[in-house]
Short mmCIF file of C-alpha atoms in Angstrom, two decimals:
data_model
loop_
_atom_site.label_atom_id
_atom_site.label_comp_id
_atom_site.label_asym_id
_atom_site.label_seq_id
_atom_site.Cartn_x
_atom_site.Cartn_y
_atom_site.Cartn_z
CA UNK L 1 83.35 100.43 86.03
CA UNK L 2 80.18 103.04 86.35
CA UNK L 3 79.85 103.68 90.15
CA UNK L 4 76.51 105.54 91.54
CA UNK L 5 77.26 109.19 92.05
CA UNK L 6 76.68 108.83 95.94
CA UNK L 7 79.50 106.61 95.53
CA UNK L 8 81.80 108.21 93.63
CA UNK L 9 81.38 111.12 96.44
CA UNK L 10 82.07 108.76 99.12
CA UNK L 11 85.36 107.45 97.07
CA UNK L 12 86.45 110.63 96.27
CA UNK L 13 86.77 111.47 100.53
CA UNK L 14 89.17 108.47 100.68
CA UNK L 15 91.35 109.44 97.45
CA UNK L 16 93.95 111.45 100.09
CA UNK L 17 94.65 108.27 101.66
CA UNK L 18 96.08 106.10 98.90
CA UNK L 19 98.58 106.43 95.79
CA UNK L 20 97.02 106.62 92.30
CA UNK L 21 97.20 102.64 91.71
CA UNK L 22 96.18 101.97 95.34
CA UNK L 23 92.99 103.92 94.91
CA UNK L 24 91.63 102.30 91.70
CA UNK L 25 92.39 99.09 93.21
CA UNK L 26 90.46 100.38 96.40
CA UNK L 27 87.43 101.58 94.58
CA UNK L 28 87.16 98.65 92.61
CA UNK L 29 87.01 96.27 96.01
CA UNK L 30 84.37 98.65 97.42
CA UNK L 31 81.92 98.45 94.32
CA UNK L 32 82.96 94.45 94.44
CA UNK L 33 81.57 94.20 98.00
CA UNK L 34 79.03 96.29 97.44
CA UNK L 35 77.92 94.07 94.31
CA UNK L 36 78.50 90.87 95.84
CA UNK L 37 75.67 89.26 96.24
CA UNK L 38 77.67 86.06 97.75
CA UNK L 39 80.54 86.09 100.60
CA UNK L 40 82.79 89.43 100.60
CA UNK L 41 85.78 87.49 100.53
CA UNK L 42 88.85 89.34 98.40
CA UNK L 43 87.87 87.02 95.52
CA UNK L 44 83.90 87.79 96.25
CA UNK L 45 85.17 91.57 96.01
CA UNK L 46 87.02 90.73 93.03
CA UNK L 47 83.99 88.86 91.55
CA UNK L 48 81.14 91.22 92.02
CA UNK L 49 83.35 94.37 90.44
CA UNK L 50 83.77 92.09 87.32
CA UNK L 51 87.83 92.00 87.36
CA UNK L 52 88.38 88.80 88.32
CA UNK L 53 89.46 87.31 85.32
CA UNK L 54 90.88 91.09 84.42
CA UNK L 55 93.64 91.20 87.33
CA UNK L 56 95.53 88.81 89.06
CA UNK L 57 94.32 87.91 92.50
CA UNK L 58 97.46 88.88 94.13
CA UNK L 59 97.02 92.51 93.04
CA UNK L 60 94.02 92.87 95.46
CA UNK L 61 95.55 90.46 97.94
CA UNK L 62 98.54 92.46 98.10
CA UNK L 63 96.31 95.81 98.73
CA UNK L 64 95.73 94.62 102.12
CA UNK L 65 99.08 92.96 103.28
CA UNK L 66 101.32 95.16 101.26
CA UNK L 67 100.08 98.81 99.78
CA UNK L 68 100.89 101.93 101.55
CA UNK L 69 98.13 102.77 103.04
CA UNK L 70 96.83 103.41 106.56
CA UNK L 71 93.56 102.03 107.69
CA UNK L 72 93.59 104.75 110.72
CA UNK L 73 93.36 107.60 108.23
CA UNK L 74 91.09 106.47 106.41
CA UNK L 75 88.47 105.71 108.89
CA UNK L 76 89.19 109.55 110.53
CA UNK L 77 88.56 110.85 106.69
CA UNK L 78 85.21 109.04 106.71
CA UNK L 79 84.17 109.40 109.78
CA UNK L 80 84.82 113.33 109.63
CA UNK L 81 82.82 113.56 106.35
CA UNK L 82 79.90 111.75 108.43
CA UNK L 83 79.95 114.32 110.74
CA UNK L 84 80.06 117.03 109.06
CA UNK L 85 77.56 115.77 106.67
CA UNK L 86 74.98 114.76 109.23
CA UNK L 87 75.84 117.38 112.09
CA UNK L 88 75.66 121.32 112.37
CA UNK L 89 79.15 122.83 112.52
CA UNK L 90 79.71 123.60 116.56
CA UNK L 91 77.30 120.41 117.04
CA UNK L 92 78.61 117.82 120.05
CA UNK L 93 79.38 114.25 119.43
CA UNK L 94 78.30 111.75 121.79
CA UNK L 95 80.49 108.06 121.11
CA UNK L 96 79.49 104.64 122.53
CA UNK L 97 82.23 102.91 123.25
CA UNK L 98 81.64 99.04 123.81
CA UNK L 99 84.90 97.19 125.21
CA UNK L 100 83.23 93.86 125.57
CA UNK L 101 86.03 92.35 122.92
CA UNK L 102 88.64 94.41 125.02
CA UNK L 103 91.49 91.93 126.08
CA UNK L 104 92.14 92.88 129.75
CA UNK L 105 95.19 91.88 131.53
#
């Protein structure tokens, strides 16, 4: 699989957050979504990073419902590389929140 070298750079922030088999499946369901031209389903992911007659569909299914991985850390990973890519060092951040899909009770 030959990934652009943005990419690759963007990959290689997440690598901390999975094991070694974890993160090749990973990378291989981002460039699928990113090359799916149709829905970005599992199988669409599967489809547009040319492995879907390679693996077994479980294998990807399972990254979601059973790999050790937490979704939490790697959004903090990603979003701290955006910030310290786009902002100067003692820079503030300003967040939006938008609670509209906030369950109150």
């Amino acid at each position: 699989m030959t990934l652009p070298a943005s990419l690759l750079l963007v990959l290689e922030i997440t690598r901390p957050c999975f094991t070694r088999h974890s993160y090749q499946t990973f990378c291989h369901l981002v460039a699928g979504m990113v090359a799916q031209t149709g829905r970005r389903t599992v199988t669409g992911m599967l489809t547009g990073a040319g492995v879907s007659r390679l693996w077994p569909h479980r294998r990807a299914h399972a990254f979601f419902s059973e790999a050790s991985w937490d979704p939490d850390r790697l959004g903090l990973r990603l979003a701290r590389a955006v910030v310290e890519t786009l902002l100067p060092a003692d820079a503030p951040v300003l967040l939006v929140i938008d609670d509209t899909l906030l369950h109150r009770v």
